[in-house]
mmCIF file of N, CA and C and ligand atoms in Angstrom:
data_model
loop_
_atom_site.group_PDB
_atom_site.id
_atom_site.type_symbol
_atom_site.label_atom_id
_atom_site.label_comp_id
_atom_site.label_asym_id
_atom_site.label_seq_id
_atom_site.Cartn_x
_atom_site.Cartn_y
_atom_site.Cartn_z
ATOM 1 N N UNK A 11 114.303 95.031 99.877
ATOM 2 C CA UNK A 11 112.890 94.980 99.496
ATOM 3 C C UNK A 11 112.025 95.469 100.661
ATOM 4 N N UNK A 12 111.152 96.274 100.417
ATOM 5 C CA UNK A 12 110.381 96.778 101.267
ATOM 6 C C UNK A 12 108.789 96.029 101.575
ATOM 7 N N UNK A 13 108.742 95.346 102.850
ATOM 8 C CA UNK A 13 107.678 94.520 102.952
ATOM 9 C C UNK A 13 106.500 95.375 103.278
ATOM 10 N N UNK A 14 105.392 95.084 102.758
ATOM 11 C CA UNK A 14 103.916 95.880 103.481
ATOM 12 C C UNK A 14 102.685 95.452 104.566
ATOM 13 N N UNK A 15 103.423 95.738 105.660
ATOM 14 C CA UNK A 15 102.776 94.766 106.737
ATOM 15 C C UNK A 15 100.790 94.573 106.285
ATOM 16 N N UNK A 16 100.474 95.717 105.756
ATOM 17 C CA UNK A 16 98.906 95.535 105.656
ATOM 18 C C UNK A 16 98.877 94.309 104.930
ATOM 19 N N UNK A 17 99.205 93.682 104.473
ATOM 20 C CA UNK A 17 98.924 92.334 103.758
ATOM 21 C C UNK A 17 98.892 91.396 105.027
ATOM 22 N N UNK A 18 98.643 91.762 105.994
ATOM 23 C CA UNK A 18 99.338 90.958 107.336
ATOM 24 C C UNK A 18 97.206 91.074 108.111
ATOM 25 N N UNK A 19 96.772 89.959 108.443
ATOM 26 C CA UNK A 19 95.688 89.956 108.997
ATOM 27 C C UNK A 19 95.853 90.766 110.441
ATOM 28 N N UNK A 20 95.970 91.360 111.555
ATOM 29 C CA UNK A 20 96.625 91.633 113.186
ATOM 30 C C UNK A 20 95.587 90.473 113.710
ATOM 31 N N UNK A 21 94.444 89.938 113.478
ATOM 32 C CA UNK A 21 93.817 88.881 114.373
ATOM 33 C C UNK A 21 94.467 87.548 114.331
ATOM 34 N N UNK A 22 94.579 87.456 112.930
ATOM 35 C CA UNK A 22 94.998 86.331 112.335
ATOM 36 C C UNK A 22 96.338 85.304 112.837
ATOM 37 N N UNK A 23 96.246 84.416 112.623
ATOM 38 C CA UNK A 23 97.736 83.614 112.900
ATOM 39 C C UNK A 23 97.933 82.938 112.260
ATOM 40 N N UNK A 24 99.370 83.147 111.690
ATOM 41 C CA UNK A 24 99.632 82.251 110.772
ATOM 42 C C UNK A 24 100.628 81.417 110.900
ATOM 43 N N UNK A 25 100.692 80.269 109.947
ATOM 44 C CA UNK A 25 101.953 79.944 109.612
ATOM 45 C C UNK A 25 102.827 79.858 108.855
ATOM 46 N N UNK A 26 104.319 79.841 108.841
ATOM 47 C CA UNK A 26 105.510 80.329 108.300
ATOM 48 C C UNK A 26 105.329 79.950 106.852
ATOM 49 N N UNK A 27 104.474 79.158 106.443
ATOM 50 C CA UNK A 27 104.174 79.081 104.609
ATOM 51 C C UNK A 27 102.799 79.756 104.722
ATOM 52 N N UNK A 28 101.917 79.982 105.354
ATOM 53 C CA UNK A 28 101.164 81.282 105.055
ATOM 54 C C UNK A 28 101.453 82.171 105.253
ATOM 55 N N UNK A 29 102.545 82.640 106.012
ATOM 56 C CA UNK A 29 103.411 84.036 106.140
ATOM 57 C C UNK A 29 103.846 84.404 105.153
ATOM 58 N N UNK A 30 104.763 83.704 104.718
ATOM 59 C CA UNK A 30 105.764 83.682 103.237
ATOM 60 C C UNK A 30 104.850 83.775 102.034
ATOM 61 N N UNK A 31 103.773 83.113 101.794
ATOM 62 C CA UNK A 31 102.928 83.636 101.129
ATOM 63 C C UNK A 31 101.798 84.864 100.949
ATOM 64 N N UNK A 32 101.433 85.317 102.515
ATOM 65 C CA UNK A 32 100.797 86.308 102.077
ATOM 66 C C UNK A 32 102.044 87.186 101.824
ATOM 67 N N UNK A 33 103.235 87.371 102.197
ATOM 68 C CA UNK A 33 104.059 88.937 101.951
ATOM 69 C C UNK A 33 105.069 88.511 100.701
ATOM 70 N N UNK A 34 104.671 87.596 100.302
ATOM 71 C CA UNK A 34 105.678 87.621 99.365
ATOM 72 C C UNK A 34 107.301 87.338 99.594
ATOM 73 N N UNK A 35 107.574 86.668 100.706
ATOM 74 C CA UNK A 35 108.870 86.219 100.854
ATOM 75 C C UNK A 35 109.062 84.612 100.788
ATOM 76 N N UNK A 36 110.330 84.409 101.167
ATOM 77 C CA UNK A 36 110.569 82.758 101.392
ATOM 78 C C UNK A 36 110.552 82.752 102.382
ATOM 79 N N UNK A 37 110.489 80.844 103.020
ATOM 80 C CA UNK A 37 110.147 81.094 103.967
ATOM 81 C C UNK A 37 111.761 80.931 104.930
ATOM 82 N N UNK A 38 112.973 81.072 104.337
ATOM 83 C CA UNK A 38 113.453 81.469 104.921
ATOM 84 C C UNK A 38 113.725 82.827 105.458
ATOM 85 N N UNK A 39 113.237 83.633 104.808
ATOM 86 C CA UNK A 39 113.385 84.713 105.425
ATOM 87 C C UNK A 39 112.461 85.391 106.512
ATOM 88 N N UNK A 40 111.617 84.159 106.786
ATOM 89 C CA UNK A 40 110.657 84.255 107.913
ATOM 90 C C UNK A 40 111.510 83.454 109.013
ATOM 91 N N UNK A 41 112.062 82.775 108.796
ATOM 92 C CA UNK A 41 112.939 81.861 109.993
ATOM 93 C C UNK A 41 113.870 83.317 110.190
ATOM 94 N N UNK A 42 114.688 83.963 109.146
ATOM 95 C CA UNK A 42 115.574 84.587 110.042
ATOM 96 C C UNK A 42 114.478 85.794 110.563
ATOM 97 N N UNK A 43 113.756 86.485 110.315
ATOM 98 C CA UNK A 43 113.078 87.046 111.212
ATOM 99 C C UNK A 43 112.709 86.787 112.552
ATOM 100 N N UNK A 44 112.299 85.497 112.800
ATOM 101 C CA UNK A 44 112.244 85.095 113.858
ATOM 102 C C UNK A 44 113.436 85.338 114.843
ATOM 103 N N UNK A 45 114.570 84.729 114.179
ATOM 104 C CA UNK A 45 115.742 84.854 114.788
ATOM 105 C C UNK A 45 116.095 86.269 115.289
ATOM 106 N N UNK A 46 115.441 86.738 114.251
ATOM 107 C CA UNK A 46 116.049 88.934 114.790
ATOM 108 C C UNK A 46 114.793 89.186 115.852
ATOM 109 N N UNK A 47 113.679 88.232 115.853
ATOM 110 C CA UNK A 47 112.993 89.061 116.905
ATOM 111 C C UNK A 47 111.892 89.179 116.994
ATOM 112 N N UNK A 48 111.396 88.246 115.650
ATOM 113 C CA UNK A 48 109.921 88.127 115.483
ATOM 114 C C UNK A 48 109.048 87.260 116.402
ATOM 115 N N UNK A 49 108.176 87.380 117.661
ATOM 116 C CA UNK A 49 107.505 86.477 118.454
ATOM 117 C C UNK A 49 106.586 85.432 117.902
ATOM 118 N N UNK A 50 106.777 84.058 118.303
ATOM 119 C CA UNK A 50 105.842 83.294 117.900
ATOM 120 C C UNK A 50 105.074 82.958 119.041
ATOM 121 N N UNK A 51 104.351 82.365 118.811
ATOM 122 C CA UNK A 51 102.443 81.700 119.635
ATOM 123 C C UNK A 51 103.687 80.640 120.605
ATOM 124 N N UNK A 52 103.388 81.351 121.614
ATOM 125 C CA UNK A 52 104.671 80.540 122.955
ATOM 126 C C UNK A 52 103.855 78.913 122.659
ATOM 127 N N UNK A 53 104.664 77.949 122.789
ATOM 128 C CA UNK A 53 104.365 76.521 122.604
ATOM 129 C C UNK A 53 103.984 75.610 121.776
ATOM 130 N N UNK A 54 103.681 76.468 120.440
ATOM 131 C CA UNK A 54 103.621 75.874 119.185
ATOM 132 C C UNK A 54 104.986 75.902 118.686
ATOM 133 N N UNK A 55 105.457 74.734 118.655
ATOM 134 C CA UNK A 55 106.763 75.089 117.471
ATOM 135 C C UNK A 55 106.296 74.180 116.141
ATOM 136 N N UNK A 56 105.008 73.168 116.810
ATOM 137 C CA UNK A 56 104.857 72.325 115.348
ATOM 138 C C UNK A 56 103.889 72.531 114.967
ATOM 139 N N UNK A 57 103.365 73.133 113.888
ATOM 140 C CA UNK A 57 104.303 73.932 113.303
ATOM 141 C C UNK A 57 104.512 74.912 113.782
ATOM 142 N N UNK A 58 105.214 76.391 114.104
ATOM 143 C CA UNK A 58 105.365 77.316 114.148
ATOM 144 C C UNK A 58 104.498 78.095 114.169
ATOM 145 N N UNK A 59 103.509 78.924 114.926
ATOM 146 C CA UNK A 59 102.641 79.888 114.310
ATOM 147 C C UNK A 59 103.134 81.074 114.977
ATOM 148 N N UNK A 60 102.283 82.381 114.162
ATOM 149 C CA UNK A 60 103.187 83.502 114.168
ATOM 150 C C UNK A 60 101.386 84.449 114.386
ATOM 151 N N UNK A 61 101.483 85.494 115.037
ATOM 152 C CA UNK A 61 100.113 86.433 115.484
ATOM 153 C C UNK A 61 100.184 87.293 113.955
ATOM 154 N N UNK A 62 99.501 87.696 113.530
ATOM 155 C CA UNK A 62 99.380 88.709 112.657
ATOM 156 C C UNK A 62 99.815 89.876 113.155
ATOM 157 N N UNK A 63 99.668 90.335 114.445
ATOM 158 C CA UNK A 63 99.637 91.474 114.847
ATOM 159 C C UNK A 63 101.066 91.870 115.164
ATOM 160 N N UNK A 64 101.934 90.490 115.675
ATOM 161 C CA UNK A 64 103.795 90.683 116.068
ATOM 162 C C UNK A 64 103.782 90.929 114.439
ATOM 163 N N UNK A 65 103.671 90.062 113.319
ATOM 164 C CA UNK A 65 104.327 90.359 112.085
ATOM 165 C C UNK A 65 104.174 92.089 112.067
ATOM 166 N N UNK A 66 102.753 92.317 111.808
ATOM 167 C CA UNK A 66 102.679 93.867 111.494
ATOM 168 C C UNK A 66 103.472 94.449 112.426
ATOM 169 N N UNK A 67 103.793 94.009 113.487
ATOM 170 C CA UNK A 67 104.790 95.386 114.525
ATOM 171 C C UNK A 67 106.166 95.278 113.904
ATOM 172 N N UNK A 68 106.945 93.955 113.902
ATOM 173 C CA UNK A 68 107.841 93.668 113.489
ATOM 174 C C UNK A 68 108.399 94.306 111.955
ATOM 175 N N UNK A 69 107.597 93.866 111.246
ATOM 176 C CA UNK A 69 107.804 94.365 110.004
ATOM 177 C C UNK A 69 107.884 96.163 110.004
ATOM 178 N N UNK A 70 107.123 96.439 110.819
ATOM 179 C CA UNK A 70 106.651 97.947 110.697
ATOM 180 C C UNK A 70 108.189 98.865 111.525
ATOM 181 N N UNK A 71 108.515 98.289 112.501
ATOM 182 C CA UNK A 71 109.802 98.727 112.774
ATOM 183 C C UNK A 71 110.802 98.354 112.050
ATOM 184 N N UNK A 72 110.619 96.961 111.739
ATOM 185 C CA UNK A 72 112.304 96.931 110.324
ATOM 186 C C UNK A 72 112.261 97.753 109.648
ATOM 187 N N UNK A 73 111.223 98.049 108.561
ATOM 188 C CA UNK A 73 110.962 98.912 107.629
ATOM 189 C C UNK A 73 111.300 100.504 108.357
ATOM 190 N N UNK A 74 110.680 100.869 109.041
ATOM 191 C CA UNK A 74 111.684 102.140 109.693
ATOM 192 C C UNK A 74 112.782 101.913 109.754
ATOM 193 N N UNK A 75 113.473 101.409 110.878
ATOM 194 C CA UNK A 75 114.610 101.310 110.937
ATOM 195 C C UNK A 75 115.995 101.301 109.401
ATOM 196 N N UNK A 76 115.350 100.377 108.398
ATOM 197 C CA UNK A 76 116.067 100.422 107.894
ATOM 198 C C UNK A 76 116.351 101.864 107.066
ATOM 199 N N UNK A 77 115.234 102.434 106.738
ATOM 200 C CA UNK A 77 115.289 103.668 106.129
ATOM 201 C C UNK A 77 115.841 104.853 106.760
ATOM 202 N N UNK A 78 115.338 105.336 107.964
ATOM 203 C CA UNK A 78 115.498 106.624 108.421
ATOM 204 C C UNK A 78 115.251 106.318 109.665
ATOM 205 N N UNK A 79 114.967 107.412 110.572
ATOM 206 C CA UNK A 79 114.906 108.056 111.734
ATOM 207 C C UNK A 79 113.614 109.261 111.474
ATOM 208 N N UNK A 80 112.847 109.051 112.187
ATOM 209 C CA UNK A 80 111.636 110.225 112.257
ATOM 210 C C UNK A 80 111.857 110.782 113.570
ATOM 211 N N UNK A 81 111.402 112.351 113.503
ATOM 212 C CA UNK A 81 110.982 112.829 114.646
ATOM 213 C C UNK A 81 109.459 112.241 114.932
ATOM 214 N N UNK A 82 109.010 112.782 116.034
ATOM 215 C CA UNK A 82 107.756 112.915 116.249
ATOM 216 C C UNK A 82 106.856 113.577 115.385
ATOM 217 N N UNK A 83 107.284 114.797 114.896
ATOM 218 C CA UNK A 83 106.362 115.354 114.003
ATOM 219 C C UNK A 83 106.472 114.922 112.076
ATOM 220 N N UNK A 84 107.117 113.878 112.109
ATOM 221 C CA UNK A 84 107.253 113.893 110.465
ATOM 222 C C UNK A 84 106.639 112.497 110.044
ATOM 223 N N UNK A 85 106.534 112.700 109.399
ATOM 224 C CA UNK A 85 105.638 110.658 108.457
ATOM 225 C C UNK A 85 106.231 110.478 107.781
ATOM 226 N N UNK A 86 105.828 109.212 106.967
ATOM 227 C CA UNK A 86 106.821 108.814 106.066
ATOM 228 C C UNK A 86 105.534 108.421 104.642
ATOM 229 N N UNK A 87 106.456 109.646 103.949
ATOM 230 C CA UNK A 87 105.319 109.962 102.448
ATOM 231 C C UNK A 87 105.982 109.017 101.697
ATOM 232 N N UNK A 88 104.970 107.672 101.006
ATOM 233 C CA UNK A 88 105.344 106.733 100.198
ATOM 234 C C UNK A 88 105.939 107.252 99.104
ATOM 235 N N UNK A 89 105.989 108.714 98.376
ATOM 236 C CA UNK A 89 105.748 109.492 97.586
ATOM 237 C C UNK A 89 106.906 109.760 97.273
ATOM 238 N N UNK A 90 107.910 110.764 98.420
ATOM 239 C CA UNK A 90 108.909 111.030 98.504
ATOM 240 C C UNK A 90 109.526 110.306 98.919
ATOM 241 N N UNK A 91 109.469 109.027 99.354
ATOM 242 C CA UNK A 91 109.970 107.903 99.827
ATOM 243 C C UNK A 91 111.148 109.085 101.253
ATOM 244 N N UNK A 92 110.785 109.278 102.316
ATOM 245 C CA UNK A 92 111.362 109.251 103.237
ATOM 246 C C UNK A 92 110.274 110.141 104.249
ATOM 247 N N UNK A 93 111.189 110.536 105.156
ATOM 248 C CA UNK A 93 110.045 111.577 106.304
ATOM 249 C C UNK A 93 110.062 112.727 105.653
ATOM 250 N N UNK A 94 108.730 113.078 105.992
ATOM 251 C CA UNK A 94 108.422 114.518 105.635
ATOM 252 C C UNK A 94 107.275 114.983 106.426
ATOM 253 N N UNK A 95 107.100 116.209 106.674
ATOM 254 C CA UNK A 95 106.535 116.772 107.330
ATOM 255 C C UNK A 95 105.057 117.324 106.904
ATOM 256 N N UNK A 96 104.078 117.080 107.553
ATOM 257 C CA UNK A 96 102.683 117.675 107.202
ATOM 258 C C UNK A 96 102.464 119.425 107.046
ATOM 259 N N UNK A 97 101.771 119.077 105.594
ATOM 260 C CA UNK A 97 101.444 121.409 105.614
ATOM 261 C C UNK A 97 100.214 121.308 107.275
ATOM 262 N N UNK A 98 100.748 122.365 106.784
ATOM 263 C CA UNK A 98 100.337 122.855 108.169
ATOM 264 C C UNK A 98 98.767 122.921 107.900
ATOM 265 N N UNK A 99 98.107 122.263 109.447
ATOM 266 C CA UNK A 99 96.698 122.160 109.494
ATOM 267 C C UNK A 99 95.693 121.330 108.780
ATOM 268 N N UNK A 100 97.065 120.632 108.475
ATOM 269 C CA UNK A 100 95.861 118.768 107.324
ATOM 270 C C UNK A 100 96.429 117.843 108.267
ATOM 271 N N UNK A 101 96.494 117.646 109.347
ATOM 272 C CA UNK A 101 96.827 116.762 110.294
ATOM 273 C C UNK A 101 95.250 116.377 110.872
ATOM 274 N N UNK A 102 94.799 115.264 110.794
ATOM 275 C CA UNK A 102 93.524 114.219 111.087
ATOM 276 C C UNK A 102 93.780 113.094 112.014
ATOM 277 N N UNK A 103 93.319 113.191 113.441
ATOM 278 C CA UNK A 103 93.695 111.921 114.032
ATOM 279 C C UNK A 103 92.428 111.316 113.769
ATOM 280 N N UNK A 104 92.596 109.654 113.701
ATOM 281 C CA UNK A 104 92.000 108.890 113.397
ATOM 282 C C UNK A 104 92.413 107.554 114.638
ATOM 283 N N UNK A 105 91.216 106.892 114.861
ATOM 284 C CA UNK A 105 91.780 105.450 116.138
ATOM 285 C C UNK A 105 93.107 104.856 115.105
ATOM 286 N N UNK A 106 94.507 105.348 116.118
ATOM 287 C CA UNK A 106 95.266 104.765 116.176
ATOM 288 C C UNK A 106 96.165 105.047 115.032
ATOM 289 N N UNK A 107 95.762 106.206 114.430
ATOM 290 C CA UNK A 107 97.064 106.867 113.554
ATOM 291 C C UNK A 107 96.475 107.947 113.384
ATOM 292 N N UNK A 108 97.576 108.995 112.629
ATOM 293 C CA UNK A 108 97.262 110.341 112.420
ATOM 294 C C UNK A 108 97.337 110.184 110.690
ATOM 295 N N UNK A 109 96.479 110.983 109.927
ATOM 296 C CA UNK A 109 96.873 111.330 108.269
ATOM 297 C C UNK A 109 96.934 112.731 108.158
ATOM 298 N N UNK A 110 97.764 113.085 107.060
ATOM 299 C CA UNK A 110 97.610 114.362 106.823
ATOM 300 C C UNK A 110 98.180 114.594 105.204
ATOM 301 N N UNK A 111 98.525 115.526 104.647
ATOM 302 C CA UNK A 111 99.193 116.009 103.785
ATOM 303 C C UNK A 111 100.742 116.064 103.670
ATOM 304 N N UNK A 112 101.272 115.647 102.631
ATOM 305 C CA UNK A 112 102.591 116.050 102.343
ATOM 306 C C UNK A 112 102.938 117.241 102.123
ATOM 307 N N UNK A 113 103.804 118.242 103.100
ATOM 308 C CA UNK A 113 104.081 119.182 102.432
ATOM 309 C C UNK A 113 105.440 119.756 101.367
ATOM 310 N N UNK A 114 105.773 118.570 100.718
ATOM 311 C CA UNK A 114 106.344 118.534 99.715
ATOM 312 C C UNK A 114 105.427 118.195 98.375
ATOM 313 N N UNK A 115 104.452 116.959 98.229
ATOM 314 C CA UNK A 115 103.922 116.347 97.116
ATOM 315 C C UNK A 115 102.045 116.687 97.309
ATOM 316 N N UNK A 116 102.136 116.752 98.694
ATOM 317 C CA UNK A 116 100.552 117.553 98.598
ATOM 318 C C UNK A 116 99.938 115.831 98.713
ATOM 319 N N UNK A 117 100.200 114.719 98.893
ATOM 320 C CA UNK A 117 99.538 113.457 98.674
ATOM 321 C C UNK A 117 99.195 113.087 100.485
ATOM 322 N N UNK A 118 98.684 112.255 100.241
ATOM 323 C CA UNK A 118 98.474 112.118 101.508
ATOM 324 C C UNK A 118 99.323 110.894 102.652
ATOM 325 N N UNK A 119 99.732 111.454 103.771
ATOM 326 C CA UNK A 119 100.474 110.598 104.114
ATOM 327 C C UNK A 119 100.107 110.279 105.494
ATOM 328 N N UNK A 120 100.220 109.279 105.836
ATOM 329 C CA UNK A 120 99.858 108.491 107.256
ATOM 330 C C UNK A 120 100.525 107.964 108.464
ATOM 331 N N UNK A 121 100.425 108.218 109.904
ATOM 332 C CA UNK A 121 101.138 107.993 110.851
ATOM 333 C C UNK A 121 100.908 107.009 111.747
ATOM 334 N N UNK A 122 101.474 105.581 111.745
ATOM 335 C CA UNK A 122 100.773 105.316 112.789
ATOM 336 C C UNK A 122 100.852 105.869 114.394
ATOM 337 N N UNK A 123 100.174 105.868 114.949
ATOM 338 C CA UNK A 123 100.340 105.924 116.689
ATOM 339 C C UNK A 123 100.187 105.574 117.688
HETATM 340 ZN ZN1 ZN B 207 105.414 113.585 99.641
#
């Protein structure tokens, strides 16, 4: 299942049953996250709280990882579901990601950076 970190506040902090609820998992599968690597708020363990901003990193590299491998120059078009590369000259940087065009589906696809 493919999680979508934007459901994820980055200011926000939560905890492991508001985690599990905003993304739609259990909350065990927020414990084993943790276990693979997810950082929590050093000294809270009761309950547990978690940054918005580790979830979105965390999540955002599983989700790569599990799929593919990108170069530098390719994104990942929700569309074609894998990397693909921008037509040439619809590349837009924006604070903290790049968008551009698919040049397979013509839709638009987004990088973070
Ligand atoms: Zn595409």
């Amino acid at each position: 299942m493919k999680i979508n970190p934007r459901k994820i506040k980055k200011h926000m902090i939560y905890t492991i049953k508001e985690l599990s609820e905003a993304l739609g998992v259990t909350k065990k599968t927020c414990f084993r996250w943790i276990e693979k690597g997810l950082k929590i708020v050093p000294g809270g363990k009761n309950p547990i709280l978690i940054r918005g901003g580790d979830v979105k990193e965390f999540i955002r590299r599983k989700n790569l990882k599990r799929k593919f491998k990108m170069n530098r120059s390719q994104f990942n078009c929700l569309h074609c579901k894998g990397p693909v590369y921008a037509k040439r000259g619809s590349i837009r940087k924006m604070s903290g990601r790049k968008t551009a065009l698919c040049r397979v589906c013509n839709r638009k696809i987004v990088r973070i950076i």
